[in-house]
C-alpha cells in the first residue's frame, strides 16, 4: 500500500531503523510523536486595510541532543503533517551529522508571492509574537526554509529581541552577513552535497569528467550545486526550475544558464548551444549517471523509479523519494544518498552561525569550508560503515546512525 502522508513516510523509515536496532518498546514510543506541537492563527493588516489570518505551525520533535533546530517555510501547502515530518527529519539529520541540536520545523500556510514587502515583514514578526515563549538561543533556533529569506530572519531576530529585551544573535540562523550571519551559509547545502558526492564517486572508483548529471531545481541548493559540479569538470546535462528544464547531451554551459535565468527569470533551450527543452517529469528519466532532485518532495515515485537511468541519486531536496520508489531503486541497485545526509551541509553551517553568535567570533570562508568538510565526511563515513556492516541502503543506515544517537542522548537525559 502506498504511504502518501509525509509523516507516515517518516514513521516507516523510523520503524525500520528501530527494528534493526532491536530497541525496547518504551524507547520506541518516545520517538513516534513530537515532544511539542504548536498551532496558531496569525493575523496581519493588509495594505488595503483589511485583516487576514494565516495558519501557523511550530513542531518541536526532539531536544535530547540540544536545542530544537529547524527552518520556517512559507508555502500554501504547508500543513501539520508536512511540518511534523520535516521536524522529525531534522532530529535525525542533526544526529547523523553529529551537531548538538535537536529537530524542529515551522510553517505558515501562505503564498508569499501574494504579499507586499511590508505585509511579509508583518507576517514574519507576527510569527515570532505567536511562538516567542517557545523560541530562544538555547531552546529552539529557527532558520530559513522554502520561501523564507535572510531578510525574513533579520526581521524575526529584531522582533524577538524587542519582545524579550535581549541581545540574541544566536536565536535564529540564516541571517544576512551584515546581521551576524555566517560566511558560507548561502552555499552550505550544495557544498556539503558536493563533498559527499566526491566521496561516493571516489569510493566507486569513478572520475568526475566521465560523469553526466541531471539536476531538478535551480534555486539556492540546485543552482549552486550545478555551478560547483560544472567547475569541478562534471558534465551537467540537464537543469530545471518550476517552469521546466533544458537538456544538452554534451553538457550545459552553466554560467550561460545562470545569465539567462537572471535576465529572463526562466530556463529555456532556445539560446543555449545544443540544448532542448524538457519537462520536469522528462528530466527525471534522462540518460545520465547522477540524478539530483533539488526542488520538491515526492518526485521519485513508484511510477518513474522503474524508468530512472541514473545509477546514483543525491537527495538535496527534503523527502524527494517515496518508500515504494526506494524499494524499486534498491532492487535496481541504484544508490540513493538520502536527504538526512546529502543536504545536511545547511544545518551544519547553521550550527557554525549559532556558535559564532554565541561567542561573538567571525569565521573566515576557509574556516567554514574546512570545518564543514570535516563534519560532513565524518557523517558520511559513519553511515557508510553501517551500509557495509549490515548490507543495507544508505537511507536505512543513516536512520540507524541517527536513531541510535538520539536514543543514547535520551537515556542520558532521562
Ligand atoms: P529555492 O526556493 O531557492 O529553489 C527551489 C527551486 O525549485 C527553484 O529553482 C524553483 O523554480 C524550483 N521548483 C519549484 N517548483 C518546482 C517544480 N514543480 N518542478 C521543478 N522545480 C521546481 O529552494 P532551495 O533552498 O534551493 O531548496 C530546494 C530543496 O532543497 C527543498 O526541498 C529544501 O527543503 C531543500 N533544502 C534546502 C536547503 C538550503 O539550505 N537551501 C537545506 C536543506 C534542504
CSV table of C-alpha atoms and ligand atoms in Angstrom, one decimal:
chain,number,residue,atom,x,y,z
A,1,UNK,CA,0.0,0.0,0.0
A,2,UNK,CA,1.4,3.4,-0.9
A,3,UNK,CA,2.4,5.6,2.0
A,4,UNK,CA,1.4,9.1,0.9
A,5,UNK,CA,1.3,11.2,4.1
A,6,UNK,CA,4.8,12.7,4.7
A,7,UNK,CA,4.7,11.9,8.4
A,8,UNK,CA,3.7,8.3,7.7
A,9,UNK,CA,6.7,8.0,5.3
A,10,UNK,CA,9.0,9.2,8.1
A,11,UNK,CA,7.4,6.7,10.6
A,12,UNK,CA,8.1,3.9,8.1
A,13,UNK,CA,11.8,4.7,7.9
A,14,UNK,CA,11.9,5.3,11.7
A,15,UNK,CA,10.3,1.9,12.5
A,16,UNK,CA,12.7,0.1,10.1
A,17,UNK,CA,15.6,1.6,12.0
A,18,UNK,CA,14.2,0.8,15.4
A,19,UNK,CA,13.6,-2.8,14.3
A,20,UNK,CA,17.2,-3.1,13.1
A,21,UNK,CA,18.4,-1.7,16.4
A,22,UNK,CA,16.1,-4.0,18.3
A,23,UNK,CA,15.0,-1.1,20.6
A,24,UNK,CA,12.8,-2.0,23.6
A,25,UNK,CA,9.2,-0.8,23.3
A,26,UNK,CA,9.4,2.1,25.8
A,27,UNK,CA,12.2,3.7,23.8
A,28,UNK,CA,10.4,3.2,20.5
A,29,UNK,CA,7.3,5.0,21.9
A,30,UNK,CA,9.4,8.1,22.8
A,31,UNK,CA,10.3,8.7,19.1
A,32,UNK,CA,7.0,8.1,17.4
A,33,UNK,CA,5.5,11.5,18.2
A,34,UNK,CA,6.9,15.0,18.5
A,35,UNK,CA,7.5,16.4,22.0
A,36,UNK,CA,5.5,19.6,21.3
A,37,UNK,CA,3.2,20.8,18.5
A,38,UNK,CA,2.0,24.4,18.5
A,39,UNK,CA,-0.6,25.6,16.0
A,40,UNK,CA,-1.9,29.2,16.0
A,41,UNK,CA,-3.6,31.6,13.6
A,42,UNK,CA,-1.6,34.8,13.0
A,43,UNK,CA,-3.2,37.9,11.6
A,44,UNK,CA,-1.8,40.8,9.6
A,45,UNK,CA,-3.3,44.1,8.3
A,46,UNK,CA,-3.1,44.1,4.5
A,47,UNK,CA,-2.1,47.2,2.6
A,48,UNK,CA,-5.8,47.8,1.7
A,49,UNK,CA,-6.6,48.0,5.5
A,50,UNK,CA,-8.3,44.6,5.7
A,51,UNK,CA,-7.2,41.9,8.2
A,52,UNK,CA,-6.1,38.4,7.0
A,53,UNK,CA,-5.5,35.3,9.1
A,54,UNK,CA,-3.0,32.5,8.3
A,55,UNK,CA,-2.5,29.1,9.9
A,56,UNK,CA,1.0,28.9,11.5
A,57,UNK,CA,2.8,25.9,13.0
A,58,UNK,CA,5.9,25.1,15.1
A,59,UNK,CA,6.7,21.5,15.8
A,60,UNK,CA,9.4,20.5,18.3
A,61,UNK,CA,10.2,16.9,17.6
A,62,UNK,CA,13.1,16.1,20.0
A,63,UNK,CA,15.7,18.0,22.0
A,64,UNK,CA,17.6,15.2,23.7
A,65,UNK,CA,20.8,16.2,21.8
A,66,UNK,CA,20.5,20.0,22.1
A,67,UNK,CA,18.2,23.0,21.4
A,68,UNK,CA,15.4,22.3,18.8
A,69,UNK,CA,16.6,23.4,15.3
A,70,UNK,CA,14.7,23.8,12.1
A,71,UNK,CA,13.5,26.2,9.4
A,72,UNK,CA,10.3,28.0,8.9
A,73,UNK,CA,8.6,27.7,5.5
A,74,UNK,CA,6.0,30.0,4.0
A,75,UNK,CA,4.0,27.9,1.5
A,76,UNK,CA,0.3,27.5,0.6
A,77,UNK,CA,0.6,23.7,1.1
A,78,UNK,CA,2.4,23.8,4.5
A,79,UNK,CA,0.3,21.8,6.9
A,80,UNK,CA,0.6,19.9,10.2
A,81,UNK,CA,1.7,16.6,8.8
A,82,UNK,CA,4.3,18.2,6.5
A,83,UNK,CA,5.8,20.3,9.3
A,84,UNK,CA,5.8,17.3,11.7
A,85,UNK,CA,7.6,15.2,9.1
A,86,UNK,CA,10.2,17.9,8.4
A,87,UNK,CA,10.7,18.4,12.2
A,88,UNK,CA,11.3,14.7,12.7
A,89,UNK,CA,13.7,14.6,9.7
A,90,UNK,CA,15.7,17.5,11.3
A,91,UNK,CA,16.1,15.5,14.5
A,92,UNK,CA,17.6,12.6,12.5
A,93,UNK,CA,19.7,14.9,10.4
A,94,UNK,CA,21.3,16.8,13.3
A,95,UNK,CA,22.1,13.4,14.9
A,96,UNK,CA,23.5,11.9,11.7
A,97,UNK,CA,25.8,14.8,11.2
A,98,UNK,CA,26.7,14.9,14.9
A,99,UNK,CA,25.9,18.5,15.8
A,100,UNK,CA,24.5,19.4,19.2
A,101,UNK,CA,20.9,20.2,18.1
A,102,UNK,CA,17.5,18.6,18.2
A,103,UNK,CA,14.9,18.8,15.5
A,104,UNK,CA,12.0,21.2,14.8
A,105,UNK,CA,10.2,22.9,11.9
A,106,UNK,CA,7.8,25.8,11.4
A,107,UNK,CA,5.5,26.8,8.7
A,108,UNK,CA,2.9,29.3,7.7
A,109,UNK,CA,0.1,28.4,5.2
A,110,UNK,CA,0.6,31.3,2.8
A,111,UNK,CA,1.7,32.1,-0.7
A,112,UNK,CA,4.3,34.8,0.0
A,113,UNK,CA,4.1,36.0,-3.7
A,114,UNK,CA,0.7,37.5,-2.9
A,115,UNK,CA,2.1,39.7,-0.2
A,116,UNK,CA,3.8,43.1,-0.4
A,117,UNK,CA,7.2,43.5,1.3
A,118,UNK,CA,5.5,45.3,4.2
A,119,UNK,CA,2.9,42.6,4.6
A,120,UNK,CA,5.7,39.9,4.5
A,121,UNK,CA,7.6,41.8,7.3
A,122,UNK,CA,4.4,42.0,9.4
A,123,UNK,CA,3.7,38.2,8.9
A,124,UNK,CA,7.3,37.4,9.9
A,125,UNK,CA,7.1,39.5,13.0
A,126,UNK,CA,3.6,38.0,13.8
A,127,UNK,CA,5.0,34.5,13.6
A,128,UNK,CA,7.6,35.4,16.3
A,129,UNK,CA,5.0,37.0,18.5
A,130,UNK,CA,2.9,33.8,18.3
A,131,UNK,CA,5.7,31.4,19.3
A,132,UNK,CA,8.1,33.6,21.3
A,133,UNK,CA,7.6,31.7,24.5
A,134,UNK,CA,8.9,28.5,22.8
A,135,UNK,CA,11.9,30.0,21.0
A,136,UNK,CA,15.4,31.1,22.1
A,137,UNK,CA,19.1,30.5,21.5
A,138,UNK,CA,19.1,27.6,24.0
A,139,UNK,CA,15.5,26.5,23.4
A,140,UNK,CA,14.6,26.4,19.7
A,141,UNK,CA,16.5,28.1,16.9
A,142,UNK,CA,14.7,28.6,13.6
A,143,UNK,CA,16.2,29.2,10.2
A,144,UNK,CA,15.1,29.8,6.6
A,145,UNK,CA,13.3,27.2,4.5
A,146,UNK,CA,11.2,27.2,1.4
A,147,UNK,CA,10.3,30.9,0.6
A,148,UNK,CA,11.9,32.4,3.7
A,149,UNK,CA,15.0,34.5,3.3
A,150,UNK,CA,17.9,36.1,5.2
A,151,UNK,CA,15.9,39.3,5.3
A,152,UNK,CA,13.0,37.5,7.0
A,153,UNK,CA,15.4,36.0,9.5
A,154,UNK,CA,16.6,39.6,10.3
A,155,UNK,CA,13.0,40.8,10.9
A,156,UNK,CA,12.4,37.8,13.1
A,157,UNK,CA,15.5,38.4,15.2
A,158,UNK,CA,14.6,42.0,15.6
A,159,UNK,CA,11.1,41.1,16.8
A,160,UNK,CA,12.4,38.5,19.2
A,161,UNK,CA,15.0,40.9,20.7
A,162,UNK,CA,12.3,43.6,21.2
A,163,UNK,CA,9.9,41.2,22.9
A,164,UNK,CA,12.5,39.6,25.2
A,165,UNK,CA,14.6,42.8,25.7
A,166,UNK,CA,17.7,40.7,25.0
A,167,UNK,CA,20.6,40.8,22.5
A,168,UNK,CA,20.2,37.4,20.8
A,169,UNK,CA,22.1,36.9,17.6
A,170,UNK,CA,22.0,33.1,18.2
A,171,UNK,CA,18.2,32.9,18.4
A,172,UNK,CA,17.9,32.3,14.6
A,173,UNK,CA,20.3,31.3,11.8
A,174,UNK,CA,20.5,32.1,8.1
A,175,UNK,CA,20.7,35.8,8.8
A,176,UNK,CA,22.3,38.2,6.4
A,177,UNK,CA,26.1,38.5,6.8
A,178,UNK,CA,25.7,42.1,7.9
A,179,UNK,CA,23.3,40.9,10.6
A,180,UNK,CA,25.6,38.3,12.3
A,181,UNK,CA,25.1,35.7,9.6
A,182,UNK,CA,27.9,33.3,8.8
A,183,UNK,CA,30.1,33.2,5.7
A,184,UNK,CA,29.4,30.2,3.6
A,185,UNK,CA,25.8,29.7,4.8
A,186,UNK,CA,24.3,30.6,1.3
A,187,UNK,CA,26.3,27.8,-0.4
A,188,UNK,CA,26.5,25.4,2.5
A,189,UNK,CA,23.8,22.8,1.4
A,190,UNK,CA,25.3,22.5,-2.1
A,191,UNK,CA,28.9,22.5,-0.7
A,192,UNK,CA,28.0,19.7,1.7
A,193,UNK,CA,26.3,17.7,-1.0
A,194,UNK,CA,29.3,18.2,-3.3
A,195,UNK,CA,31.7,16.9,-0.6
A,196,UNK,CA,29.6,13.7,-0.2
A,197,UNK,CA,29.2,13.2,-3.9
A,198,UNK,CA,33.0,13.4,-4.4
A,199,UNK,CA,33.5,10.9,-1.6
A,200,UNK,CA,30.9,8.5,-3.1
A,201,UNK,CA,32.4,8.6,-6.6
A,202,UNK,CA,35.9,8.1,-5.1
A,203,UNK,CA,34.6,5.0,-3.3
A,204,UNK,CA,33.1,3.8,-6.5
A,205,UNK,CA,36.4,4.5,-8.3
A,206,UNK,CA,34.7,6.8,-10.8
A,207,UNK,CA,36.1,10.1,-12.4
A,208,UNK,CA,34.2,13.4,-12.4
A,209,UNK,CA,34.9,14.2,-16.0
A,210,UNK,CA,33.3,11.0,-17.2
A,211,UNK,CA,30.1,11.6,-15.3
A,212,UNK,CA,26.8,13.2,-16.5
A,213,UNK,CA,24.5,14.9,-14.0
A,214,UNK,CA,20.8,16.0,-14.2
A,215,UNK,CA,19.5,18.4,-11.6
A,216,UNK,CA,15.9,19.2,-10.8
A,217,UNK,CA,15.7,22.7,-9.2
A,218,UNK,CA,17.9,25.7,-10.0
A,219,UNK,CA,17.4,27.7,-6.8
A,220,UNK,CA,19.7,28.2,-3.8
A,221,UNK,CA,20.6,24.5,-3.5
A,222,UNK,CA,20.2,23.2,-7.0
A,223,UNK,CA,21.7,26.2,-8.8
A,224,UNK,CA,24.7,26.3,-6.6
A,225,UNK,CA,25.2,22.6,-6.9
A,226,UNK,CA,25.1,22.9,-10.7
A,227,UNK,CA,27.9,25.6,-10.6
A,228,UNK,CA,30.1,23.5,-8.2
A,229,UNK,CA,29.7,20.4,-10.5
A,230,UNK,CA,30.4,22.4,-13.7
A,231,UNK,CA,33.5,24.0,-12.2
A,232,UNK,CA,34.8,20.5,-11.0
A,233,UNK,CA,34.5,19.1,-14.5
A,234,UNK,CA,31.3,17.1,-14.4
A,235,UNK,CA,29.0,17.2,-17.5
A,236,UNK,CA,25.8,18.8,-16.2
A,237,UNK,CA,23.4,17.6,-19.0
A,238,UNK,CA,20.1,19.0,-17.5
A,239,UNK,CA,18.7,21.6,-15.1
A,240,UNK,CA,15.2,22.8,-14.4
A,241,UNK,CA,13.1,25.2,-12.5
A,242,UNK,CA,9.3,25.4,-11.8
A,243,UNK,CA,8.6,26.3,-15.4
A,244,UNK,CA,10.5,23.3,-16.9
A,245,UNK,CA,14.1,22.4,-17.9
A,246,UNK,CA,16.8,22.1,-20.5
A,247,UNK,CA,18.8,19.1,-21.7
A,248,UNK,CA,22.1,19.1,-23.7
A,249,UNK,CA,23.6,15.7,-24.3
A,250,UNK,CA,27.2,17.1,-24.3
A,251,UNK,CA,26.7,19.3,-21.3
A,252,UNK,CA,25.3,22.8,-20.5
A,253,UNK,CA,27.3,25.9,-20.1
A,254,UNK,CA,26.1,26.6,-16.5
A,255,UNK,CA,27.3,30.3,-16.4
A,256,UNK,CA,25.2,30.8,-19.5
A,257,UNK,CA,22.2,29.2,-17.9
A,258,UNK,CA,22.7,31.4,-14.8
A,259,UNK,CA,22.8,34.6,-17.0
A,260,UNK,CA,19.7,33.5,-18.9
A,261,UNK,CA,17.8,32.8,-15.6
A,262,UNK,CA,18.9,36.1,-14.2
A,263,UNK,CA,17.8,38.0,-17.3
A,264,UNK,CA,14.5,36.3,-18.1
A,265,UNK,CA,13.6,34.5,-14.9
A,266,UNK,CA,13.4,31.3,-16.8
A,267,UNK,CA,15.5,28.5,-18.3
A,268,UNK,CA,14.9,27.8,-22.0
A,269,UNK,CA,16.8,25.7,-24.6
A,270,UNK,CA,16.3,28.4,-27.3
A,271,UNK,CA,19.5,30.4,-26.7
A,272,UNK,CA,21.7,27.6,-25.3
A,273,UNK,CA,24.1,25.7,-27.6
A,274,UNK,CA,23.0,22.1,-28.2
A,275,UNK,CA,20.1,22.3,-25.7
A,276,UNK,CA,16.4,21.4,-26.0
A,277,UNK,CA,13.5,22.0,-23.6
A,278,UNK,CA,12.4,19.1,-21.4
A,279,UNK,CA,9.6,18.9,-18.8
A,280,UNK,CA,10.4,18.3,-15.1
A,281,UNK,CA,9.0,14.8,-15.5
A,282,UNK,CA,11.2,14.0,-18.5
A,283,UNK,CA,14.3,15.3,-16.7
A,284,UNK,CA,14.0,12.6,-14.1
A,285,UNK,CA,14.3,9.9,-16.7
A,286,UNK,CA,17.0,11.3,-18.9
A,287,UNK,CA,20.2,9.3,-19.7
A,288,UNK,CA,22.7,10.4,-17.0
A,289,UNK,CA,24.9,8.9,-14.3
A,290,UNK,CA,23.8,11.1,-11.4
A,291,UNK,CA,20.3,12.5,-10.7
A,292,UNK,CA,20.0,15.3,-8.1
A,293,UNK,CA,16.5,16.2,-7.0
A,294,UNK,CA,16.9,19.7,-5.6
A,295,UNK,CA,13.4,21.2,-5.6
A,296,UNK,CA,10.3,19.3,-4.3
A,297,UNK,CA,9.4,16.3,-2.2
A,298,UNK,CA,7.6,13.2,-3.7
A,299,UNK,CA,9.1,13.5,-7.2
A,300,UNK,CA,10.6,10.0,-7.4
A,301,UNK,CA,7.7,7.6,-7.1
A,302,UNK,CA,6.7,4.0,-8.0
A,303,UNK,CA,5.7,5.4,-11.4
A,304,UNK,CA,9.1,6.8,-12.5
A,305,UNK,CA,11.5,4.7,-10.4
A,306,UNK,CA,11.5,1.9,-13.0
A,307,UNK,CA,12.5,4.4,-15.7
A,308,UNK,CA,15.3,6.3,-14.0
A,309,UNK,CA,18.6,5.8,-15.8
A,310,UNK,CA,21.0,7.3,-13.3
A,311,UNK,CA,23.0,4.9,-11.2
A,312,UNK,CA,23.3,7.4,-8.3
A,313,UNK,CA,20.7,9.7,-6.7
A,314,UNK,CA,21.8,12.5,-4.4
A,315,UNK,CA,18.8,13.9,-2.5
A,316,UNK,CA,19.4,17.6,-2.0
A,317,UNK,CA,15.6,18.2,-1.7
A,318,UNK,CA,13.9,17.0,1.5
A,319,UNK,CA,11.8,13.9,1.0
A,320,UNK,CA,12.0,13.5,-2.8
A,321,UNK,CA,11.7,9.7,-2.8
A,322,UNK,CA,8.6,7.7,-1.7
A,323,UNK,CA,9.2,4.4,0.2
A,324,UNK,CA,7.7,2.5,-2.8
A,325,UNK,CA,10.2,4.1,-5.1
A,326,UNK,CA,13.0,3.4,-2.6
A,327,UNK,CA,12.2,-0.3,-2.8
A,328,UNK,CA,12.3,-0.3,-6.6
A,329,UNK,CA,15.5,1.7,-6.7
A,330,UNK,CA,17.1,-0.8,-4.2
A,331,UNK,CA,16.2,-3.8,-6.4
A,332,UNK,CA,17.6,-2.0,-9.4
A,333,UNK,CA,20.9,-1.4,-7.4
A,334,UNK,CA,20.6,2.4,-7.8
A,335,UNK,CA,22.5,4.1,-4.9
A,336,UNK,CA,20.4,6.7,-3.1
A,337,UNK,CA,22.2,9.1,-0.8
A,338,UNK,CA,19.4,10.2,1.4
A,339,UNK,CA,18.3,13.8,2.3
A,340,UNK,CA,19.3,13.4,6.0
A,341,UNK,CA,22.9,13.0,4.9
A,342,UNK,CA,23.1,14.7,1.4
A,343,UNK,CA,21.6,18.1,2.4
A,344,UNK,CA,22.9,18.3,5.9
A,345,UNK,CA,25.5,21.0,5.0
A,346,UNK,CA,22.9,23.7,5.5
A,347,UNK,CA,22.2,22.8,9.1
A,348,UNK,CA,25.9,22.2,9.8
A,349,UNK,CA,26.8,25.8,8.8
A,350,UNK,CA,23.7,27.0,10.7
A,351,UNK,CA,25.4,25.4,13.7
A,352,UNK,CA,28.6,27.3,12.9
A,353,UNK,CA,26.5,30.5,12.7
A,354,UNK,CA,24.9,29.8,16.1
A,355,UNK,CA,28.3,29.2,17.6
A,356,UNK,CA,29.6,32.5,16.2
A,357,UNK,CA,26.5,34.2,17.5
A,358,UNK,CA,27.2,32.8,21.0
A,359,UNK,CA,30.9,33.6,21.0
A,360,UNK,CA,31.0,36.9,19.0
A,361,UNK,CA,33.6,35.4,16.6
A,362,UNK,CA,33.5,35.7,12.8
A,363,UNK,CA,34.9,32.7,10.9
A,364,UNK,CA,36.6,33.1,7.5
A,365,UNK,CA,35.4,31.3,4.4
A,366,UNK,CA,38.3,28.9,4.6
A,367,UNK,CA,37.4,28.0,8.3
A,368,UNK,CA,33.8,27.4,7.4
A,369,UNK,CA,34.7,25.3,4.4
A,370,UNK,CA,37.3,23.1,6.2
A,371,UNK,CA,35.1,22.5,9.3
A,372,UNK,CA,32.1,21.7,7.0
A,373,UNK,CA,34.2,19.2,5.1
A,374,UNK,CA,35.3,17.5,8.3
A,375,UNK,CA,31.8,17.3,9.8
A,376,UNK,CA,30.2,16.1,6.6
A,377,UNK,CA,32.8,13.5,5.7
A,378,UNK,CA,32.7,12.1,9.2
A,379,UNK,CA,29.0,11.6,8.9
A,380,UNK,CA,29.3,10.0,5.5
A,381,UNK,CA,31.9,7.5,6.9
A,382,UNK,CA,29.7,6.7,9.9
A,383,UNK,CA,26.7,6.0,7.6
A,384,UNK,CA,28.9,4.0,5.1
A,385,UNK,CA,30.2,1.8,7.9
A,386,UNK,CA,26.6,0.7,8.6
A,387,UNK,CA,25.9,0.2,4.9
A,388,UNK,CA,28.7,-2.2,4.6
A,389,UNK,CA,28.2,-3.9,8.0
A,390,UNK,CA,24.5,-4.5,7.6
A,391,UNK,CA,24.4,-4.7,3.8
A,392,UNK,CA,21.5,-2.1,3.7
A,393,UNK,CA,20.8,1.0,1.6
A,394,UNK,CA,22.2,4.4,2.7
A,395,UNK,CA,18.8,5.7,3.9
A,396,UNK,CA,18.3,2.8,6.3
A,397,UNK,CA,21.9,3.1,7.5
A,398,UNK,CA,21.5,6.9,8.1
A,399,UNK,CA,18.3,6.4,10.1
A,400,UNK,CA,20.1,3.7,12.2
A,401,UNK,CA,23.0,6.1,12.9
A,402,UNK,CA,20.6,9.0,13.8
A,403,UNK,CA,18.2,6.9,15.9
A,404,UNK,CA,21.0,5.3,17.8
A,405,UNK,CA,22.5,8.7,18.7
A,406,UNK,CA,19.0,10.1,19.7
A,407,UNK,CA,18.3,7.1,21.9
A,408,UNK,CA,21.7,7.3,23.6
A,409,UNK,CA,21.1,11.0,24.4
A,410,UNK,CA,17.5,10.4,25.6
A,411,UNK,CA,18.9,7.7,28.0
A,412,UNK,CA,21.4,10.1,29.4
A,413,UNK,CA,18.9,12.9,29.9
A,414,UNK,CA,16.1,10.8,31.4
B,1,LIG,P1,14.7,27.6,-3.7
B,1,LIG,O1,13.4,28.2,-3.4
B,1,LIG,O2,15.9,28.5,-3.7
B,1,LIG,O3,14.8,26.8,-5.1
B,1,LIG,C1,13.8,25.9,-5.4
B,1,LIG,C2,13.9,25.6,-6.9
B,1,LIG,O4,12.9,24.6,-7.2
B,1,LIG,C3,13.7,26.8,-7.8
B,1,LIG,O5,14.6,26.7,-8.9
B,1,LIG,C4,12.2,26.5,-8.3
B,1,LIG,O6,12.0,27.1,-9.5
B,1,LIG,C5,12.3,25.0,-8.4
B,1,LIG,N1,10.9,24.4,-8.4
B,1,LIG,C6,9.8,24.9,-7.7
B,1,LIG,N2,8.7,24.1,-8.1
B,1,LIG,C7,9.2,23.2,-9.0
B,1,LIG,C8,8.6,22.2,-9.7
B,1,LIG,N3,7.3,22.0,-9.6
B,1,LIG,N4,9.4,21.4,-10.5
B,1,LIG,C9,10.7,21.7,-10.6
B,1,LIG,N5,11.3,22.6,-9.9
B,1,LIG,C10,10.6,23.4,-9.2
B,1,LIG,O7,14.8,26.5,-2.6
B,1,LIG,P2,16.2,25.7,-2.1
B,1,LIG,O8,16.6,26.4,-0.8
B,1,LIG,O9,17.1,25.6,-3.2
B,1,LIG,O10,15.5,24.3,-1.6
B,1,LIG,C11,15.3,23.3,-2.5
B,1,LIG,C12,15.1,22.0,-1.8
B,1,LIG,O11,16.3,21.7,-1.0
B,1,LIG,C13,13.9,22.0,-0.8
B,1,LIG,O12,13.4,20.6,-0.8
B,1,LIG,C14,14.6,22.3,0.5
B,1,LIG,O13,13.8,21.8,1.6
B,1,LIG,C15,15.9,21.5,0.3
B,1,LIG,N6,17.0,22.0,1.2
B,1,LIG,C16,17.5,23.3,1.1
B,1,LIG,C17,18.4,23.7,2.0
B,1,LIG,C18,19.1,25.1,1.9
B,1,LIG,O14,19.9,25.4,2.6
B,1,LIG,N7,18.7,25.9,0.9
B,1,LIG,C19,18.9,22.9,3.0
B,1,LIG,C20,18.3,21.6,3.1
B,1,LIG,C21,17.4,21.2,2.2
